[in-house]
Amino acid sequence: ETGVTQTPRHLVMGMTNKKSLKCEQHLGHNAMYWYKQSAKKPLELMFVYSLEERVENNSVPSRFSPECPNSSHLFLHLHTLQPEDSALYLCASSQLSGTVDEKLFFGSGTQLSVL
Amino acid sequence: TQLLEQSPQFLSIQEGENLTVYCNSSSVFSSLQWYRQEPGEGPVLLVTVVTGGEVKKLKRLTFQFGDARKDSSLHITAAQTGDTGLYLCAGPIQGAQKLVFGQGTRLTINP
């Protein structure tokens, strides 16, 4: 398999549930990202991991907890979410090189609905 | 804060027509990227423009970076239904390992 793979593609959860989103990249990249995409809002960066260390946390509520066990895998653990957290959650990877030509490769996303 | 504004937000045209969408900022960017996102999928990078005034062509798509590196445009010639999607521009935040995205132009090409 190639590229960036996200599972599940769709998730419906209640506000008291705990679930996890999984992302795997097969591109040999050294950075991974979680983005949130809501209707009528720009893509919002949530977390960045570079060489498995978290380098960015964009004031994301603690009910979202990322985990990066190695350079190929990224998880987003979810608990006690709110209905306004319903959105498309996108994982991306890139090869950080310090140049202006860095490119993001996105997965297909997890469409999350919180009831 | 470096922000990117895209216009129009929505555009619906007939197959065969030409169109231009825009990405504007009050800030200078070292580069700008254009992505296309189809329904049910993640964004896919189309092109990166780096030099002020640069023009890049990808088949029927022409991308231009403004001379001052504050804006970019995407022109599509003879649009096809396969061009339908959300077009996003993005630029790197100075001093940070991240991109800022515009809100996108949702393009629909009708047969």
Short mmCIF file of C-alpha atoms in Angstrom, two decimals:
data_model
loop_
_atom_site.label_atom_id
_atom_site.label_comp_id
_atom_site.label_asym_id
_atom_site.label_seq_id
_atom_site.Cartn_x
_atom_site.Cartn_y
_atom_site.Cartn_z
CA GLU A 1 0.00 0.00 0.00
CA THR A 2 1.20 3.50 -0.79
CA GLY A 3 0.49 7.00 0.46
CA VAL A 4 -1.32 7.93 3.65
CA THR A 5 -4.03 5.63 4.99
CA GLN A 6 -6.63 6.63 7.57
CA THR A 7 -9.09 4.46 9.44
CA PRO A 8 -11.95 4.44 10.01
CA ARG A 9 -13.37 6.44 7.07
CA HIS A 10 -16.54 7.20 9.01
CA LEU A 11 -17.19 7.31 12.75
CA VAL A 12 -20.32 8.09 14.75
CA MET A 13 -19.88 8.42 18.48
CA GLY A 14 -21.75 9.61 21.50
CA MET A 15 -20.41 12.31 23.76
CA THR A 16 -19.39 9.81 26.42
CA ASN A 17 -17.56 7.40 24.09
CA LYS A 18 -13.83 6.93 23.69
CA LYS A 19 -12.53 6.22 20.21
CA SER A 20 -9.27 6.50 18.29
CA LEU A 21 -8.43 7.56 14.75
CA LYS A 22 -5.49 5.87 13.07
CA CYS A 23 -3.15 7.12 10.39
CA GLU A 24 -0.32 5.29 8.65
CA GLN A 25 2.07 6.71 6.08
CA HIS A 26 4.05 4.56 3.67
CA LEU A 27 6.16 7.38 2.21
CA GLY A 28 9.13 7.37 4.57
CA HIS A 29 8.36 10.91 5.72
CA ASN A 30 9.65 12.40 8.96
CA ALA A 31 6.67 14.57 9.94
CA MET A 32 2.98 13.84 10.50
CA TYR A 33 0.02 16.13 11.09
CA TRP A 34 -3.59 16.17 12.22
CA TYR A 35 -5.91 18.71 10.59
CA LYS A 36 -9.58 19.44 11.24
CA GLN A 37 -11.81 20.42 8.32
CA SER A 38 -15.21 21.93 9.17
CA ALA A 39 -17.75 23.38 6.81
CA LYS A 40 -17.08 27.01 5.91
CA LYS A 41 -13.78 27.16 7.82
CA PRO A 42 -10.22 26.82 6.56
CA LEU A 43 -8.28 23.69 7.34
CA GLU A 44 -7.17 23.96 10.97
CA LEU A 45 -3.86 22.49 12.03
CA MET A 46 -4.23 20.57 15.31
CA PHE A 47 -0.93 18.78 15.93
CA VAL A 48 2.46 18.34 14.28
CA TYR A 49 4.93 15.57 15.00
CA SER A 50 8.47 15.85 13.69
CA LEU A 51 10.71 12.82 14.16
CA GLU A 52 8.08 11.44 16.56
CA GLU A 53 8.21 14.49 18.83
CA ARG A 54 5.27 16.82 19.12
CA VAL A 55 6.35 20.22 17.87
CA GLU A 56 2.99 21.93 17.57
CA ASN A 57 -0.22 21.90 19.57
CA ASN A 58 -2.53 24.59 18.29
CA SER A 59 -4.53 25.19 21.49
CA VAL A 60 -6.50 22.02 20.91
CA PRO A 61 -8.84 20.95 23.76
CA SER A 62 -7.55 18.11 25.92
CA ARG A 63 -10.40 15.87 24.78
CA PHE A 64 -8.19 15.33 21.70
CA SER A 65 -5.02 13.41 22.55
CA PRO A 66 -2.45 12.58 19.84
CA GLU A 67 0.03 9.75 19.91
CA CYS A 68 2.93 9.08 17.55
CA PRO A 69 4.58 5.75 18.44
CA ASN A 70 6.90 5.79 15.41
CA SER A 71 7.50 7.81 12.25
CA SER A 72 4.90 5.84 10.27
CA HIS A 73 1.95 5.86 12.64
CA LEU A 74 -0.17 8.59 14.18
CA PHE A 75 -3.23 8.27 16.36
CA LEU A 76 -5.82 10.73 17.61
CA HIS A 77 -7.54 9.57 20.77
CA LEU A 78 -10.98 11.05 21.35
CA HIS A 79 -12.98 11.23 24.58
CA THR A 80 -16.00 13.16 25.82
CA LEU A 81 -16.33 15.04 22.53
CA GLN A 82 -18.92 17.71 21.81
CA PRO A 83 -21.28 17.93 18.82
CA GLU A 84 -19.26 20.88 17.48
CA ASP A 85 -16.30 18.51 17.12
CA SER A 86 -18.09 16.84 14.21
CA ALA A 87 -15.84 17.36 11.19
CA LEU A 88 -13.52 15.69 8.72
CA TYR A 89 -10.23 14.83 10.43
CA LEU A 90 -7.34 14.66 8.02
CA CYS A 91 -3.93 13.17 8.59
CA ALA A 92 -0.98 14.30 6.50
CA SER A 93 2.71 13.60 6.23
CA SER A 94 5.67 15.44 4.77
CA GLN A 95 9.43 15.22 4.48
CA LEU A 96 10.75 18.25 6.31
CA SER A 97 13.74 19.61 4.44
CA GLY A 98 13.87 23.28 5.41
CA THR A 99 13.08 24.39 1.86
CA VAL A 100 10.09 26.32 0.55
CA ASP A 101 9.00 23.31 -1.48
CA GLU A 102 7.74 21.10 1.35
CA LYS A 103 4.61 19.24 0.35
CA LEU A 104 1.84 17.70 2.40
CA PHE A 105 0.43 14.31 1.48
CA PHE A 106 -3.05 13.81 2.92
CA GLY A 107 -5.06 10.75 3.76
CA SER A 108 -8.73 10.49 2.79
CA GLY A 109 -9.85 11.54 6.25
CA THR A 110 -12.21 10.29 8.93
CA GLN A 111 -15.68 11.85 8.80
CA LEU A 112 -16.63 12.14 12.46
CA SER A 113 -20.14 12.74 13.76
CA VAL A 114 -20.67 13.36 17.47
CA LEU A 115 -24.23 12.83 18.66
CA THR B 1 -1.06 36.85 11.36
CA GLN B 2 -0.54 35.52 7.87
CA LEU B 3 -3.95 34.86 6.34
CA LEU B 4 -5.03 33.69 2.92
CA GLU B 5 -8.37 34.69 1.42
CA GLN B 6 -9.76 32.86 -1.56
CA SER B 7 -12.38 34.08 -3.99
CA PRO B 8 -14.91 33.29 -5.06
CA GLN B 9 -16.04 30.89 -2.34
CA PHE B 10 -18.34 29.07 -4.77
CA LEU B 11 -18.27 28.89 -8.56
CA SER B 12 -20.57 26.89 -10.82
CA ILE B 13 -20.02 26.99 -14.59
CA GLN B 14 -20.71 24.95 -17.69
CA GLU B 15 -18.27 22.50 -19.20
CA GLY B 16 -16.03 24.18 -21.77
CA GLU B 17 -15.95 27.60 -20.10
CA ASN B 18 -12.85 29.28 -18.71
CA LEU B 19 -12.46 30.43 -15.11
CA THR B 20 -10.05 32.07 -12.71
CA VAL B 21 -9.94 31.76 -8.93
CA TYR B 22 -7.84 33.85 -6.60
CA CYS B 23 -5.80 33.57 -3.44
CA ASN B 24 -4.88 36.85 -1.74
CA SER B 25 -2.99 37.96 1.33
CA SER B 26 -1.69 41.16 2.88
CA SER B 27 1.47 39.24 3.83
CA VAL B 28 4.40 38.11 1.73
CA PHE B 29 4.82 34.36 1.34
CA SER B 30 8.03 32.57 0.39
CA SER B 31 5.89 30.21 -1.69
CA LEU B 32 2.27 29.25 -2.26
CA GLN B 33 0.78 25.87 -2.94
CA TRP B 34 -2.47 24.86 -4.64
CA TYR B 35 -4.35 21.71 -3.66
CA ARG B 36 -7.47 20.12 -5.08
CA GLN B 37 -9.81 18.14 -2.84
CA GLU B 38 -12.46 15.89 -4.33
CA PRO B 39 -15.52 14.80 -2.31
CA GLY B 40 -14.66 12.10 0.20
CA GLU B 41 -10.92 12.51 -0.25
CA GLY B 42 -8.05 14.51 1.19
CA PRO B 43 -6.42 17.43 -0.61
CA VAL B 44 -3.88 16.60 -3.31
CA LEU B 45 -1.06 18.97 -4.14
CA LEU B 46 -1.24 20.40 -7.67
CA VAL B 47 1.64 22.86 -7.75
CA THR B 48 4.00 25.03 -5.72
CA VAL B 49 4.93 28.51 -6.94
CA VAL B 50 8.08 30.00 -5.51
CA THR B 51 9.32 32.99 -7.53
CA GLY B 52 7.42 36.28 -7.78
CA GLY B 53 5.76 36.48 -11.18
CA GLU B 54 6.19 32.77 -11.80
CA VAL B 55 3.74 31.00 -14.10
CA LYS B 56 3.33 27.23 -14.03
CA LYS B 57 1.14 25.18 -16.31
CA LEU B 58 -0.41 21.80 -15.61
CA LYS B 59 -2.32 20.78 -18.75
CA ARG B 60 -5.35 23.14 -18.81
CA LEU B 61 -4.48 24.70 -15.43
CA THR B 62 -2.30 27.82 -15.25
CA PHE B 63 -0.99 29.02 -11.90
CA GLN B 64 0.54 32.44 -11.35
CA PHE B 65 2.35 33.87 -8.35
CA GLY B 66 2.05 37.63 -7.94
CA ASP B 67 5.14 39.79 -8.42
CA ALA B 68 5.02 40.83 -4.76
CA ARG B 69 4.43 37.22 -3.62
CA LYS B 70 1.23 38.19 -1.82
CA ASP B 71 -1.26 36.58 -4.17
CA SER B 72 -1.79 33.79 -6.65
CA SER B 73 -4.33 32.84 -9.27
CA LEU B 74 -5.46 29.62 -10.88
CA HIS B 75 -6.90 29.77 -14.39
CA ILE B 76 -8.63 26.78 -15.93
CA THR B 77 -9.18 26.66 -19.67
CA ALA B 78 -12.08 24.69 -21.17
CA ALA B 79 -13.23 23.32 -17.83
CA GLN B 80 -14.25 19.67 -17.62
CA THR B 81 -16.53 17.89 -15.13
CA GLY B 82 -13.43 16.21 -13.71
CA ASP B 83 -12.20 19.62 -12.54
CA THR B 84 -15.00 19.72 -9.96
CA GLY B 85 -13.67 19.99 -6.43
CA LEU B 86 -12.48 22.25 -3.63
CA TYR B 87 -9.40 24.26 -4.59
CA LEU B 88 -7.24 25.29 -1.65
CA CYS B 89 -4.26 27.58 -1.55
CA ALA B 90 -1.71 27.29 1.25
CA GLY B 91 1.45 29.07 2.31
CA PRO B 92 4.17 28.43 4.90
CA ILE B 93 4.07 30.44 8.12
CA GLN B 94 7.32 32.32 8.60
CA GLY B 95 9.49 30.68 11.23
CA ALA B 96 7.14 27.72 11.78
CA GLN B 97 6.89 24.23 10.38
CA LYS B 98 3.33 24.62 9.19
CA LEU B 99 1.09 25.82 6.41
CA VAL B 100 -1.82 28.21 6.59
CA PHE B 101 -4.72 27.38 4.29
CA GLY B 102 -7.31 29.56 2.63
CA GLN B 103 -10.96 28.60 3.04
CA GLY B 104 -11.08 27.31 -0.52
CA THR B 105 -13.08 27.79 -3.70
CA ARG B 106 -15.70 25.12 -4.29
CA LEU B 107 -15.85 24.63 -8.05
CA THR B 108 -18.65 22.78 -9.83
CA ILE B 109 -18.43 22.08 -13.55
CA ASN B 110 -21.81 21.19 -15.02
CA PRO B 111 -22.11 18.91 -18.08
#
